[in-house]
Amino acid sequence: MIEKIAIFYLLVFAILVALKRMRPNLLTYLAFSWFGPFPEEGELLSSYKARRVMYALNWAIQFVAYFAFLALAGIYFSGPSNETFFLVAGFAGTIGLGMAVLAFAGFSISWLKTVIFGPDPKCEYIEEHEV
């Protein structure tokens, strides 16, 4: 079983490396959109952190919509054969919602700290030196 898991992760890693080397397109956007926002040149740190708060809130709202969809599907497709699906889907959604809510809380605290206590510098990119 360990070999199968190792092969799976090697395949996932190879696919992500291949996607990273591709030109930006819809597929690469979908693959890497979960990274969240990146700071923009000249943007205040508090503004960047506010965008991260909104990003986490967006994920939490998506999971609430996911649970609403599961509830509607449960009403129309209820039965003993579907219980396992709804159990697994509900468990996975609960983990995702919990992560989104914790990220929202953590990003909100970080944003409030920056706004209230500072510092609030502008973001700037530093060029890497060639070795």
Short mmCIF file of C-alpha atoms in Angstrom, two decimals:
data_model
loop_
_atom_site.label_atom_id
_atom_site.label_comp_id
_atom_site.label_asym_id
_atom_site.label_seq_id
_atom_site.Cartn_x
_atom_site.Cartn_y
_atom_site.Cartn_z
CA MET A 1 0.00 0.00 0.00
CA ILE A 2 2.88 2.37 0.75
CA GLU A 3 4.15 1.97 -2.81
CA LYS A 4 0.76 2.94 -4.23
CA ILE A 5 0.62 6.03 -2.03
CA ALA A 6 4.16 7.02 -3.05
CA ILE A 7 3.33 6.57 -6.75
CA PHE A 8 0.18 8.67 -6.31
CA TYR A 9 2.10 11.54 -4.73
CA LEU A 10 4.82 11.35 -7.37
CA LEU A 11 2.16 11.61 -10.09
CA VAL A 12 0.51 14.56 -8.36
CA PHE A 13 3.88 16.29 -7.98
CA ALA A 14 4.75 15.67 -11.65
CA ILE A 15 1.38 17.08 -12.78
CA LEU A 16 1.79 20.19 -10.60
CA VAL A 17 5.30 20.79 -11.95
CA ALA A 18 4.01 20.42 -15.52
CA LEU A 19 1.14 22.84 -14.82
CA LYS A 20 3.53 25.35 -13.24
CA ARG A 21 5.69 25.38 -16.38
CA MET A 22 2.70 25.98 -18.68
CA ARG A 23 1.68 29.42 -19.86
CA PRO A 24 -1.16 30.96 -17.82
CA ASN A 25 -4.50 29.57 -18.98
CA LEU A 26 -7.79 28.39 -17.47
CA LEU A 27 -6.37 25.04 -16.38
CA THR A 28 -3.43 26.55 -14.53
CA TYR A 29 -5.70 29.18 -12.98
CA LEU A 30 -8.01 26.47 -11.60
CA ALA A 31 -5.07 24.40 -10.38
CA PHE A 32 -3.41 27.24 -8.47
CA SER A 33 -6.32 29.54 -7.49
CA TRP A 34 -6.48 28.00 -4.03
CA PHE A 35 -3.16 29.67 -3.16
CA GLY A 36 -5.04 32.87 -2.47
CA PRO A 37 -4.17 36.45 -3.26
CA PHE A 38 -0.60 37.68 -3.62
CA PRO A 39 0.51 41.18 -2.63
CA GLU A 40 0.68 43.73 -5.41
CA GLU A 41 3.48 46.22 -5.92
CA GLY A 42 2.84 49.36 -3.82
CA GLU A 43 -0.17 47.90 -2.00
CA LEU A 44 -0.49 48.57 1.72
CA LEU A 45 -0.04 45.53 3.94
CA SER A 46 -3.44 46.14 5.56
CA SER A 47 -5.10 46.17 2.13
CA TYR A 48 -3.42 42.88 1.22
CA LYS A 49 -4.49 41.32 4.52
CA ALA A 50 -8.07 42.55 3.94
CA ARG A 51 -8.06 40.74 0.59
CA ARG A 52 -6.92 37.57 2.40
CA VAL A 53 -9.79 37.97 4.88
CA MET A 54 -12.25 38.24 1.98
CA TYR A 55 -10.65 35.24 0.28
CA ALA A 56 -11.16 33.08 3.40
CA LEU A 57 -14.72 34.37 3.84
CA ASN A 58 -15.41 33.49 0.20
CA TRP A 59 -14.30 29.91 0.87
CA ALA A 60 -16.50 29.71 3.99
CA ILE A 61 -19.52 30.93 2.00
CA GLN A 62 -18.77 28.35 -0.71
CA PHE A 63 -18.82 25.57 1.89
CA VAL A 64 -22.14 26.85 3.28
CA ALA A 65 -23.54 26.69 -0.27
CA TYR A 66 -22.05 23.17 -0.56
CA PHE A 67 -23.97 22.09 2.55
CA ALA A 68 -27.16 23.67 1.18
CA PHE A 69 -26.71 21.70 -2.03
CA LEU A 70 -26.10 18.51 -0.01
CA ALA A 71 -29.28 19.16 2.00
CA LEU A 72 -31.33 19.59 -1.17
CA ALA A 73 -29.77 16.48 -2.71
CA GLY A 74 -30.52 14.58 0.51
CA ILE A 75 -34.17 15.57 0.32
CA TYR A 76 -34.61 14.44 -3.28
CA PHE A 77 -32.27 11.42 -3.30
CA SER A 78 -32.67 10.00 0.19
CA GLY A 79 -32.40 6.30 0.68
CA PRO A 80 -30.29 3.66 2.38
CA SER A 81 -27.95 3.33 -0.60
CA ASN A 82 -27.04 7.04 -0.50
CA GLU A 83 -26.22 7.24 3.21
CA THR A 84 -22.53 6.46 2.71
CA PHE A 85 -22.18 9.18 0.08
CA PHE A 86 -23.80 11.81 2.28
CA LEU A 87 -21.75 10.69 5.29
CA VAL A 88 -18.47 11.06 3.40
CA ALA A 89 -19.54 14.30 1.69
CA GLY A 90 -20.69 15.79 4.99
CA PHE A 91 -17.48 14.80 6.75
CA ALA A 92 -15.28 16.28 4.01
CA GLY A 93 -17.36 19.45 3.91
CA THR A 94 -17.13 19.84 7.68
CA ILE A 95 -13.33 19.70 7.52
CA GLY A 96 -13.29 22.24 4.68
CA LEU A 97 -15.69 24.58 6.45
CA GLY A 98 -13.67 24.34 9.66
CA MET A 99 -10.46 25.20 7.82
CA ALA A 100 -12.14 28.14 6.06
CA VAL A 101 -13.56 29.52 9.32
CA LEU A 102 -10.21 29.16 11.11
CA ALA A 103 -8.43 30.87 8.20
CA PHE A 104 -11.01 33.68 8.28
CA ALA A 105 -10.51 34.13 12.03
CA GLY A 106 -6.71 34.07 11.78
CA PHE A 107 -6.57 36.45 8.81
CA SER A 108 -9.05 38.79 10.54
CA ILE A 109 -6.91 38.94 13.68
CA SER A 110 -3.81 39.56 11.59
CA TRP A 111 -5.57 42.33 9.63
CA LEU A 112 -6.87 43.98 12.84
CA LYS A 113 -3.38 43.88 14.37
CA THR A 114 -1.95 45.59 11.30
CA VAL A 115 -4.69 48.25 11.18
CA ILE A 116 -4.69 49.02 14.92
CA PHE A 117 -1.06 48.59 15.97
CA GLY A 118 0.83 48.70 12.66
CA PRO A 119 3.24 48.74 10.97
CA ASP A 120 1.48 49.14 7.65
CA PRO A 121 4.21 49.34 4.99
CA LYS A 122 3.74 49.18 1.25
CA CYS A 123 4.50 45.84 -0.39
CA GLU A 124 7.47 45.79 -2.73
CA TYR A 125 9.15 43.08 -4.71
CA ILE A 126 12.80 42.40 -4.15
CA GLU A 127 14.73 41.06 -7.11
CA GLU A 128 16.61 37.82 -6.56
CA HIS A 129 20.33 38.08 -7.10
CA GLU A 130 21.85 35.72 -9.64
CA VAL A 131 24.42 33.39 -8.14
#
